[in-house]
Tab-separated table of C-alpha atoms and ligand atoms in Angstrom:
chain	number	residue	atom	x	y	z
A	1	UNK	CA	-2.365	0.228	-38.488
A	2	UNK	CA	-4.948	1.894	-36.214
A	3	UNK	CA	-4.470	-1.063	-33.925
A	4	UNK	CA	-0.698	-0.068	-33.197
A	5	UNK	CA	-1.874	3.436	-33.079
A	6	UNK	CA	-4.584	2.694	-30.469
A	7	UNK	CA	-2.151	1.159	-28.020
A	8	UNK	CA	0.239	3.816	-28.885
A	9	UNK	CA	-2.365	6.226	-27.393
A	10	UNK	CA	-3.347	4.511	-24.754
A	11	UNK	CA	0.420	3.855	-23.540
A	12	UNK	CA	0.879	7.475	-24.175
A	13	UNK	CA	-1.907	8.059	-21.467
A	14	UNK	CA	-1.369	5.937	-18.626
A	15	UNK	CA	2.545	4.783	-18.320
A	16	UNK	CA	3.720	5.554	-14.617
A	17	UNK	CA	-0.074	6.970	-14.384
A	18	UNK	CA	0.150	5.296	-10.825
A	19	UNK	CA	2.114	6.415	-8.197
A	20	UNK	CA	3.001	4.433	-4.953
A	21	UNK	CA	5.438	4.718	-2.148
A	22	UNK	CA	5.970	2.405	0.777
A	23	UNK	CA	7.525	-0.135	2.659
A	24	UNK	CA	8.794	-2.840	0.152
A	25	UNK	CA	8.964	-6.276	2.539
A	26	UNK	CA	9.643	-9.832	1.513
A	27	UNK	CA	6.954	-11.626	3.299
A	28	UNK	CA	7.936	-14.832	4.991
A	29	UNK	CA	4.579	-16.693	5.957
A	30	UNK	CA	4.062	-20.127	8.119
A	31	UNK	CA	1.187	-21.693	9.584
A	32	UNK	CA	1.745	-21.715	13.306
A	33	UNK	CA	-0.036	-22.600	16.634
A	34	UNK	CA	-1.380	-20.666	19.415
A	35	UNK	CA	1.583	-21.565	21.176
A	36	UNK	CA	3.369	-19.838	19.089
A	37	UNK	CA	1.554	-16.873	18.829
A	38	UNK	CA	1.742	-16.618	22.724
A	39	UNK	CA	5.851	-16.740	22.875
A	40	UNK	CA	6.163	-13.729	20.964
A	41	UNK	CA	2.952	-12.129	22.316
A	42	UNK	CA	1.331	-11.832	19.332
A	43	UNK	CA	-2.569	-11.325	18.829
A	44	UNK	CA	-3.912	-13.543	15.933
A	45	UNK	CA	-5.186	-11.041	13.501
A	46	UNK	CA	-3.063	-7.403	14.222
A	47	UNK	CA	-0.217	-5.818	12.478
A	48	UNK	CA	2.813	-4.522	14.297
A	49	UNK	CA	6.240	-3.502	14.013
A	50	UNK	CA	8.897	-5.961	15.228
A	51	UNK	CA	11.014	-5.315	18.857
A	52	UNK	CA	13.939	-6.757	19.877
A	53	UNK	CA	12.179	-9.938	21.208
A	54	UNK	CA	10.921	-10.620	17.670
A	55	UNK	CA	14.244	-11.137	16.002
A	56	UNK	CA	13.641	-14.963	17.393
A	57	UNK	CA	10.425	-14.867	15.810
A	58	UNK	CA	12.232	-14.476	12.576
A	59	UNK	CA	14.651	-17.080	13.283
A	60	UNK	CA	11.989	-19.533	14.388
A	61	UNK	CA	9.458	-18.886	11.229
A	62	UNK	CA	12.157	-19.542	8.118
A	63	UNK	CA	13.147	-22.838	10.236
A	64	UNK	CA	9.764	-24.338	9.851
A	65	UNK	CA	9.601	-26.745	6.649
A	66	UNK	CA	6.464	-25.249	5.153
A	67	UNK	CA	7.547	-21.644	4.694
A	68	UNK	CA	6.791	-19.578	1.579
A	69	UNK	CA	8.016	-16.335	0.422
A	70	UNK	CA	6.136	-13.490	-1.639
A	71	UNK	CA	6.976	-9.776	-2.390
A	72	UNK	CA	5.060	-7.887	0.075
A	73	UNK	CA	4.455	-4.268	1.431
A	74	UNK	CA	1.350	-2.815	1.707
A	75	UNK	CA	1.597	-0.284	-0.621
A	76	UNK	CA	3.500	-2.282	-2.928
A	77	UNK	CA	0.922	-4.822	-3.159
A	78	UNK	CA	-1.791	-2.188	-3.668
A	79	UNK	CA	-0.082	-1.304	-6.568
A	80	UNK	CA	0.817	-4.575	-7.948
A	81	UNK	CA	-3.126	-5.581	-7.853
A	82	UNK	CA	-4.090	-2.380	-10.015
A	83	UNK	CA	-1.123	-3.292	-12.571
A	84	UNK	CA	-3.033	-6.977	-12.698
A	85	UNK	CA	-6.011	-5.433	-13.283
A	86	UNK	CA	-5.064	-2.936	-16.063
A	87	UNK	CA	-3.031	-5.654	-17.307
A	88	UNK	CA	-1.445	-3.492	-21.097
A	89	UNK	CA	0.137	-1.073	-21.083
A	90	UNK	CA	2.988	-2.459	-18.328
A	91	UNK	CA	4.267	-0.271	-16.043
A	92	UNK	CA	1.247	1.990	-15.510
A	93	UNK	CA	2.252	1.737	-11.754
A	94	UNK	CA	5.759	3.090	-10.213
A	95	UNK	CA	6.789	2.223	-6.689
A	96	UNK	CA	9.457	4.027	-4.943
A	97	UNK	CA	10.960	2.168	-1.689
A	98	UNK	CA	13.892	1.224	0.347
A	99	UNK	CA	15.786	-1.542	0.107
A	100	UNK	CA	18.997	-3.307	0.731
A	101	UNK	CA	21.850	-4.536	-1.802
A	102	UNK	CA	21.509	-8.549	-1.000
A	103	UNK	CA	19.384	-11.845	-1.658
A	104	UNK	CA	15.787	-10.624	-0.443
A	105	UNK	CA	16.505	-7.134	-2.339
A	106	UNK	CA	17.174	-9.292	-5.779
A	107	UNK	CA	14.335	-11.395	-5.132
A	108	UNK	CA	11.694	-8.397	-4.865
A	109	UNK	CA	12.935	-6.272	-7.984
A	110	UNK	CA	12.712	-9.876	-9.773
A	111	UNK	CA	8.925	-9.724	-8.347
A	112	UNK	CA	7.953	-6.018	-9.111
A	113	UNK	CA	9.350	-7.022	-12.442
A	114	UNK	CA	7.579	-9.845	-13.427
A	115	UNK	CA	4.413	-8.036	-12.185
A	116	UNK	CA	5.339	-5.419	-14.485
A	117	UNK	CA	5.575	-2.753	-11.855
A	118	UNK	CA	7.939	0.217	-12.557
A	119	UNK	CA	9.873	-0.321	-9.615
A	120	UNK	CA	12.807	2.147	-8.726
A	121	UNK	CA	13.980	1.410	-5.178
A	122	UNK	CA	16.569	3.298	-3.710
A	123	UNK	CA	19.705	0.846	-2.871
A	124	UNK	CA	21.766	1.469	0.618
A	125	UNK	CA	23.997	-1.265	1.828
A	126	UNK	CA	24.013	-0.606	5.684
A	127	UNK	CA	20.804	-2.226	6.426
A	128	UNK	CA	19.165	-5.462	4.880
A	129	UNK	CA	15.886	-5.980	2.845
A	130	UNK	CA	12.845	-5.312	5.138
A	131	UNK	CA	11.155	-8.352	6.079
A	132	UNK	CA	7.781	-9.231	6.732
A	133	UNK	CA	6.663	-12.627	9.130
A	134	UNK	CA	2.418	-13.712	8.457
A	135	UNK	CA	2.068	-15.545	10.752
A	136	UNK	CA	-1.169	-17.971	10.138
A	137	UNK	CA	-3.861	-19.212	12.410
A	138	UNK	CA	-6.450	-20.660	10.655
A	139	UNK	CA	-8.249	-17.831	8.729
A	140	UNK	CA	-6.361	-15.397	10.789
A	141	UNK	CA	-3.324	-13.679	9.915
A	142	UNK	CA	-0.318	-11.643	12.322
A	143	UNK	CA	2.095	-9.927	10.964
A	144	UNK	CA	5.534	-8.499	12.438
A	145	UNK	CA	7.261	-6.173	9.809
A	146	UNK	CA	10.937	-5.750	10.130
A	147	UNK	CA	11.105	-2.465	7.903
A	148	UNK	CA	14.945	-2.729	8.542
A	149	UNK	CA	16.030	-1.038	4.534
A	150	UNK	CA	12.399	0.093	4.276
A	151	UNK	CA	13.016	2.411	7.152
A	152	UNK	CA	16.112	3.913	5.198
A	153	UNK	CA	14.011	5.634	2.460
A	154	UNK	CA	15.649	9.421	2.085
A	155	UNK	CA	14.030	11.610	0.335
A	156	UNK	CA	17.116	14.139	-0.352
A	157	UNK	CA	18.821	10.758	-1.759
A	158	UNK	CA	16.103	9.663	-3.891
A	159	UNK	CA	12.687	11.327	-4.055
A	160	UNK	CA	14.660	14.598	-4.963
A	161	UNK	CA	16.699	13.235	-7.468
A	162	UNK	CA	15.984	14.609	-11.043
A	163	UNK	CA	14.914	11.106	-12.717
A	164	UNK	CA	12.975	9.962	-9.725
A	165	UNK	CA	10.698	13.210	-9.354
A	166	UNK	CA	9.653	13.568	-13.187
A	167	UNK	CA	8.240	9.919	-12.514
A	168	UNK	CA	5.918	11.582	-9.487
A	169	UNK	CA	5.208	14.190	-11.848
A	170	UNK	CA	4.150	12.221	-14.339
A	171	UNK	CA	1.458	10.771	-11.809
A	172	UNK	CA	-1.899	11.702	-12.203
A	173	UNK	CA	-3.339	9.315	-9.174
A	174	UNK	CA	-0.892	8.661	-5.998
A	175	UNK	CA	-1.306	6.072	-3.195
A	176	UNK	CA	0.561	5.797	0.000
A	177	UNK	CA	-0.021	3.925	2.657
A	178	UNK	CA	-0.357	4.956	6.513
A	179	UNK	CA	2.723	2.469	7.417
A	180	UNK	CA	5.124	4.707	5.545
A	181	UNK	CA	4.570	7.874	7.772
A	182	UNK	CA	6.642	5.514	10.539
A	183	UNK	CA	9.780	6.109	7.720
A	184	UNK	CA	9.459	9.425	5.773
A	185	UNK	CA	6.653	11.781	6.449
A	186	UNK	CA	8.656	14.841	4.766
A	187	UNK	CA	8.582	12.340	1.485
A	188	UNK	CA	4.425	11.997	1.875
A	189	UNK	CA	4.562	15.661	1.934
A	190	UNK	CA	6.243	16.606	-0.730
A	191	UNK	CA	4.436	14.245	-2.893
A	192	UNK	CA	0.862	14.815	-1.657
A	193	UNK	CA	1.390	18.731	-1.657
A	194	UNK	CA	2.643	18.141	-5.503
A	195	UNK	CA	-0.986	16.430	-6.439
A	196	UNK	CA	-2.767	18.875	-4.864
A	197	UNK	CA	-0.718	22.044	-6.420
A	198	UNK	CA	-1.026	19.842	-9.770
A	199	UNK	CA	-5.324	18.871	-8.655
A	200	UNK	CA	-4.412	15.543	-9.007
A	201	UNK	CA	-5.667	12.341	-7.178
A	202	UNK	CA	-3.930	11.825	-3.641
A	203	UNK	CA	-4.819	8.545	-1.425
A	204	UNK	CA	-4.220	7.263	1.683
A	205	UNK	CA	-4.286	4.402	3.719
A	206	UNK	CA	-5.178	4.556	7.567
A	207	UNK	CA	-3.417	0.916	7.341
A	208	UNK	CA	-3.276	0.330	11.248
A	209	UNK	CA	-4.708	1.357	14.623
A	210	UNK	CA	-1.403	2.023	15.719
A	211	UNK	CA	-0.812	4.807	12.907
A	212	UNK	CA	-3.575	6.976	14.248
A	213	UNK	CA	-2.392	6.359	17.796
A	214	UNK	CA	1.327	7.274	17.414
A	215	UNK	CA	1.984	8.391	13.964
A	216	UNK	CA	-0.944	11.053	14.566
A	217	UNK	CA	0.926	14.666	13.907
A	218	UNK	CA	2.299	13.530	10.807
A	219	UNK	CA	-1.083	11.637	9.809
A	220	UNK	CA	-3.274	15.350	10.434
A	221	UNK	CA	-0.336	16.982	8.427
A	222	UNK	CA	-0.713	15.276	5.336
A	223	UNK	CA	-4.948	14.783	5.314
A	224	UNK	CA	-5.634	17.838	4.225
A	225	UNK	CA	-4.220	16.437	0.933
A	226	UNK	CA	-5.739	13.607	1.019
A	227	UNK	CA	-8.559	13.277	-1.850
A	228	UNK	CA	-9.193	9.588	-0.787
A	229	UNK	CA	-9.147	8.161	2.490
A	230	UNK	CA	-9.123	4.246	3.165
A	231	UNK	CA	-9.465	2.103	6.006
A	232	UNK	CA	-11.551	-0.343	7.905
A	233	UNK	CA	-13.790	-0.025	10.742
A	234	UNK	CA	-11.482	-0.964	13.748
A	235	UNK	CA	-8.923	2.100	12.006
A	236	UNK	CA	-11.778	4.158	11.716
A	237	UNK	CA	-12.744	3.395	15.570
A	238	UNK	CA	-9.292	4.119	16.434
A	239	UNK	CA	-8.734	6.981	14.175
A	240	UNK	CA	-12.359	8.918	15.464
A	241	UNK	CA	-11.281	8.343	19.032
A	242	UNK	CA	-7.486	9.943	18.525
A	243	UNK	CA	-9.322	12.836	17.206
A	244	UNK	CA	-12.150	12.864	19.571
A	245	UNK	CA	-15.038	12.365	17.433
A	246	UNK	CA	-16.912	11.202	20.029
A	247	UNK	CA	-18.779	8.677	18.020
A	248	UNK	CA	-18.299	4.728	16.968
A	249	UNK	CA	-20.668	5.301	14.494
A	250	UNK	CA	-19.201	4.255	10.925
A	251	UNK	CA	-20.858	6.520	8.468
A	252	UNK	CA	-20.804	9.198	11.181
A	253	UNK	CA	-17.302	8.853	11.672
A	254	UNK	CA	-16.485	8.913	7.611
A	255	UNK	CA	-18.670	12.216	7.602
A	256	UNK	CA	-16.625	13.702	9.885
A	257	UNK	CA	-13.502	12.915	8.154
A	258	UNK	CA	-14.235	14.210	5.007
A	259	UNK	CA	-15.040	17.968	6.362
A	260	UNK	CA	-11.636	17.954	8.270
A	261	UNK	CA	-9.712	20.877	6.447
A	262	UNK	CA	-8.988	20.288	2.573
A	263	UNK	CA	-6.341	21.843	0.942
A	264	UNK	CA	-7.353	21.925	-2.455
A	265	UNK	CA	-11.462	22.739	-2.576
A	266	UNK	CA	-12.243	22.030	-5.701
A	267	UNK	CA	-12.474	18.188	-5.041
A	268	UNK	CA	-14.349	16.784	-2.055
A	269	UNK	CA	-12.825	14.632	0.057
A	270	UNK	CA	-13.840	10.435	-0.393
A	271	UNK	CA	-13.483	8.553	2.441
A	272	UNK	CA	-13.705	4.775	2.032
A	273	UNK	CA	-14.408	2.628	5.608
A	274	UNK	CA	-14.842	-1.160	4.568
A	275	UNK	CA	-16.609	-3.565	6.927
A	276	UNK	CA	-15.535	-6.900	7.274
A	277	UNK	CA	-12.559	-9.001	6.561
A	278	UNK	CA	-12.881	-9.772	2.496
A	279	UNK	CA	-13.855	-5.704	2.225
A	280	UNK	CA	-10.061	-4.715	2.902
A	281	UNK	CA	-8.722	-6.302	-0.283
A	282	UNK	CA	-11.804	-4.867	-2.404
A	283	UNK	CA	-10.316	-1.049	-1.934
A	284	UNK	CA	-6.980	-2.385	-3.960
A	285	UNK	CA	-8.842	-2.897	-6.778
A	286	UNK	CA	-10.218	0.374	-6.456
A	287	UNK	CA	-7.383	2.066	-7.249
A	288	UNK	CA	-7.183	0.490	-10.817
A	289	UNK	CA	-10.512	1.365	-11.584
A	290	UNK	CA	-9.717	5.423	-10.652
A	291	UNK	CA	-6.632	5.428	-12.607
A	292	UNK	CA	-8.033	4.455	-15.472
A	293	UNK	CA	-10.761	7.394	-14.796
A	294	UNK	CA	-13.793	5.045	-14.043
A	295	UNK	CA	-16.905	6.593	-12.153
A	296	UNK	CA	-16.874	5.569	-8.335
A	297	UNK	CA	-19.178	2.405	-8.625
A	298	UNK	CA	-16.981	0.953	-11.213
A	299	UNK	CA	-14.151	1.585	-8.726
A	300	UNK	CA	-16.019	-0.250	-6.292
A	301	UNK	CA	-17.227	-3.085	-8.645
A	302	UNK	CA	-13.229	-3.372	-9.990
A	303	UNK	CA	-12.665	-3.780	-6.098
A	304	UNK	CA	-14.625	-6.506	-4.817
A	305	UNK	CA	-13.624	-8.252	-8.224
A	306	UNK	CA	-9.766	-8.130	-7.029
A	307	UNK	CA	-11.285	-9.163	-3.743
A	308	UNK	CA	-13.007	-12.320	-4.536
A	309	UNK	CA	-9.650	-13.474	-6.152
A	310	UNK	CA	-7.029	-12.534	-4.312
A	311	UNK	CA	-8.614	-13.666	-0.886
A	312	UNK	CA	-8.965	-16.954	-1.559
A	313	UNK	CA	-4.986	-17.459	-2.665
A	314	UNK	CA	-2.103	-17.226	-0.333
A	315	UNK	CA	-0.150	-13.931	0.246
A	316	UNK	CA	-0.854	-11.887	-2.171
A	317	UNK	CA	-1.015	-13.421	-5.199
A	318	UNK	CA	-3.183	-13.640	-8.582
A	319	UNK	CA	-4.034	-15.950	-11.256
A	320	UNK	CA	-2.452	-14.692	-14.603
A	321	UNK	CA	-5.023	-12.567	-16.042
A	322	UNK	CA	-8.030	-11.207	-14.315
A	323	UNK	CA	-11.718	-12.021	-15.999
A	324	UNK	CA	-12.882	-8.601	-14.906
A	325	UNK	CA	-15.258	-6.528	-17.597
B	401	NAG	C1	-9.019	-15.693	14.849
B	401	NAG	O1	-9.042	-14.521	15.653
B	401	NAG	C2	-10.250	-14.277	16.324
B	401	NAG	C3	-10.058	-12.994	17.119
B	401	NAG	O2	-9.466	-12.006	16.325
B	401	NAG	C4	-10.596	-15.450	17.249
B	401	NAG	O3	-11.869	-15.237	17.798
B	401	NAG	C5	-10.573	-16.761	16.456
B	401	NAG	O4	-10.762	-17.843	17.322
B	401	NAG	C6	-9.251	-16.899	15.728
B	401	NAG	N1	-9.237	-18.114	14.899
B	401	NAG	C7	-8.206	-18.971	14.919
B	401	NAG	C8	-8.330	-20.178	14.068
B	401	NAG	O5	-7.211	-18.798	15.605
B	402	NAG	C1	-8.863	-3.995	10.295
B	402	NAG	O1	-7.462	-4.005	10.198
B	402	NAG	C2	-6.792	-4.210	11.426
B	402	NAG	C3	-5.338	-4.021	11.145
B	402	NAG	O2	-5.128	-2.718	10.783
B	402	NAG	C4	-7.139	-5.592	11.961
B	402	NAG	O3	-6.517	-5.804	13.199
B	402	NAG	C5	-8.644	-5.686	12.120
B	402	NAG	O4	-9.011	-6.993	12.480
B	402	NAG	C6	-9.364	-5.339	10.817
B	402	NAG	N1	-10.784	-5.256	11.066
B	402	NAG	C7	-11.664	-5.989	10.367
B	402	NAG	C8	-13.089	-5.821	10.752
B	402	NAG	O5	-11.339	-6.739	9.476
B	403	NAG	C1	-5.290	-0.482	2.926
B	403	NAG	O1	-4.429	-1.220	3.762
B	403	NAG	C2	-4.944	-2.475	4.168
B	403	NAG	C3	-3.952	-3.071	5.150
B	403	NAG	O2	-2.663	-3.155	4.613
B	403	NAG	C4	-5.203	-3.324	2.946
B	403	NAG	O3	-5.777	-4.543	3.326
B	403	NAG	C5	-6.119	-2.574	1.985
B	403	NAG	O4	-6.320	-3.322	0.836
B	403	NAG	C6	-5.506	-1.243	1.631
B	403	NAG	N1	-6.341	-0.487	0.689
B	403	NAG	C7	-5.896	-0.078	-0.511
B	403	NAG	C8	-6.806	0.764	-1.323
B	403	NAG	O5	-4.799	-0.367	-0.957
């Protein structure tokens, strides 16, 4: 049966291949006005954490009739993506995240199931399942993250944990993005010092400009583990002015980051600055593409593929198979 044996092999090879840890949200997404945008002094295309004065926000969104609900989180969805695009064997990506024991928490392991993500989240009952609200404008999209369980993530009470860390050793390509040095830095550590020991495949995510601004000791601790850098030009900007490039030069600016200090020298550094709005989504499936040990331009063709889809359907979705070759 050398058909049976093939995808024996191949399941062999790449099971919990992919590693991610984040955030895990449950988006909540509405169209809304500038009005509304205003109230809670939002801008219309930014990412922030939610205050006090958002909790209304919250309250207001789930009210309107034409709400919809997704499982969200960036690096969650990052993940999800590059198990769409490898499609067989299942579970080739594992996500480790926070949540709570209650509705939202059910809903998103139902998700990470059905999109045949290895999903083990680590279950605390004192705060509830992080939250997410898009708010939409047009083509424009704020969001306000409520990490509420998401912010719980321990890694003495999970990470560490016997079953838990032969999964991140089983890695061979980990992703992680910026937002989760706001909830466990030590946890970034430990895993990104792991694939270098191991000269495995670390990546980041600059994921905001806020990151670089006030999440920037933790940031410089872990990049000189980091084997692939992503982010788009207004995080670049951002992230070459926190560290005084002196430059708003893109390419000059991505130079720069790769020669900061690497830890392990046998791999250079890739940093990967998209331009323009669709070019975000393309670096997801990127990640698909490396895990399954393609050459960089394939990693960038698998991208803009995953692109082209995804940013044409609401939240982040997918048709059922992808038509990528
Ligand atoms: C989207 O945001 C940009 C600024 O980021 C603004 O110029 C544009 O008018 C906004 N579009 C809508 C429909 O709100
Ligand atoms: C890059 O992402 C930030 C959020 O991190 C967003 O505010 C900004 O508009 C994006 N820039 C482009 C050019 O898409
Ligand atoms: C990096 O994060 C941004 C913002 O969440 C996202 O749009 C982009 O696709 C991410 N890149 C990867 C490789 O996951």
């Amino acid at each position: 049966f050398p058909a049976i044996e093939e995808e024996r092999k191949l399941k062999f090879q790449i099971e919990n291949m992919l590693f991610g840890m984040g955030n895990p949200l449950l988006d909540i997404s509405a169209v809304v006005d500038k009005d509304f945008l205003d109230k809670f002094g939002l801008k219309p295309n930014d990412q922030i954490l939610a205050e006090d004065k958002h909790k209304v926000l919250f309250e207001e969104l789930v009210k309107r009739n034409k709400v919809e609900y997704h499982a969200g989180g960036s690096t969650q969805n990052s993940v999800k993506i590059a198990q769409w695009m490898i499609q067989k064997p299942h579970k080739v990506a594992t996500f480790f995240g926070c949540i709570g024991t209650d509705h939202f928490g059910e809903i998103l392991k139902k998700k990470a199931e059905e999109a045949h993500v290895d999903a083990h989240y680590y279950e605390q009952n004192e705060e509830p399942t992080g939250t997410c609200a898009a708010c939409i404008t047009g083509d424009n999209r704020s969001l306000v993250a409520n990490l509420a369980a998401a912010n719980c993530y321990k890694k003495e009470k999970h990470l560490d944990l016997d079953g838990n860390w032969e999964l991140v050793e089983k890695a061979k390509v980990y992703y992680i993005a910026g937002f989760f040095l706001t909830v466990s830095p030590e946890s970034i550590l430990k895993v990104a010092k792991h694939a270098s020991d191991k000269d495995k495949i670390f990546c980041m995510n600059l994921s905001a400009p806020f990151i670089s601004q006030f999440f920037k000791e933790p940031l410089m601790k872990v990049m000189p583990y980091v084997d692939i850098l992503f982010g788009n030009e207004t995080e670049a900007a951002t992230f070459a002015k926190e560290l005084g490039f002196e430059t708003d030069d893109i390419a000059e600016i991505a130079r720069k980051t790769q020669n900061l200090p690497k830890e392990n020298t046998k791999r250079q550094r890739v940093v990967v600055f998209t331009q323009g709005k669709d070019d975000a989504v393309a670096t997801v499936g990127f990640l698909s593409a490396l895990v399954q040990e393609h050459p960089l331009e394939e990693c960038i063709r698998a991208g803009h593929y995953a692109a082209n889809v995804i940013i044409k359907r609401v939240g982040c979705t997918f048709p059922e198979k992808p038509d990528f070759h």
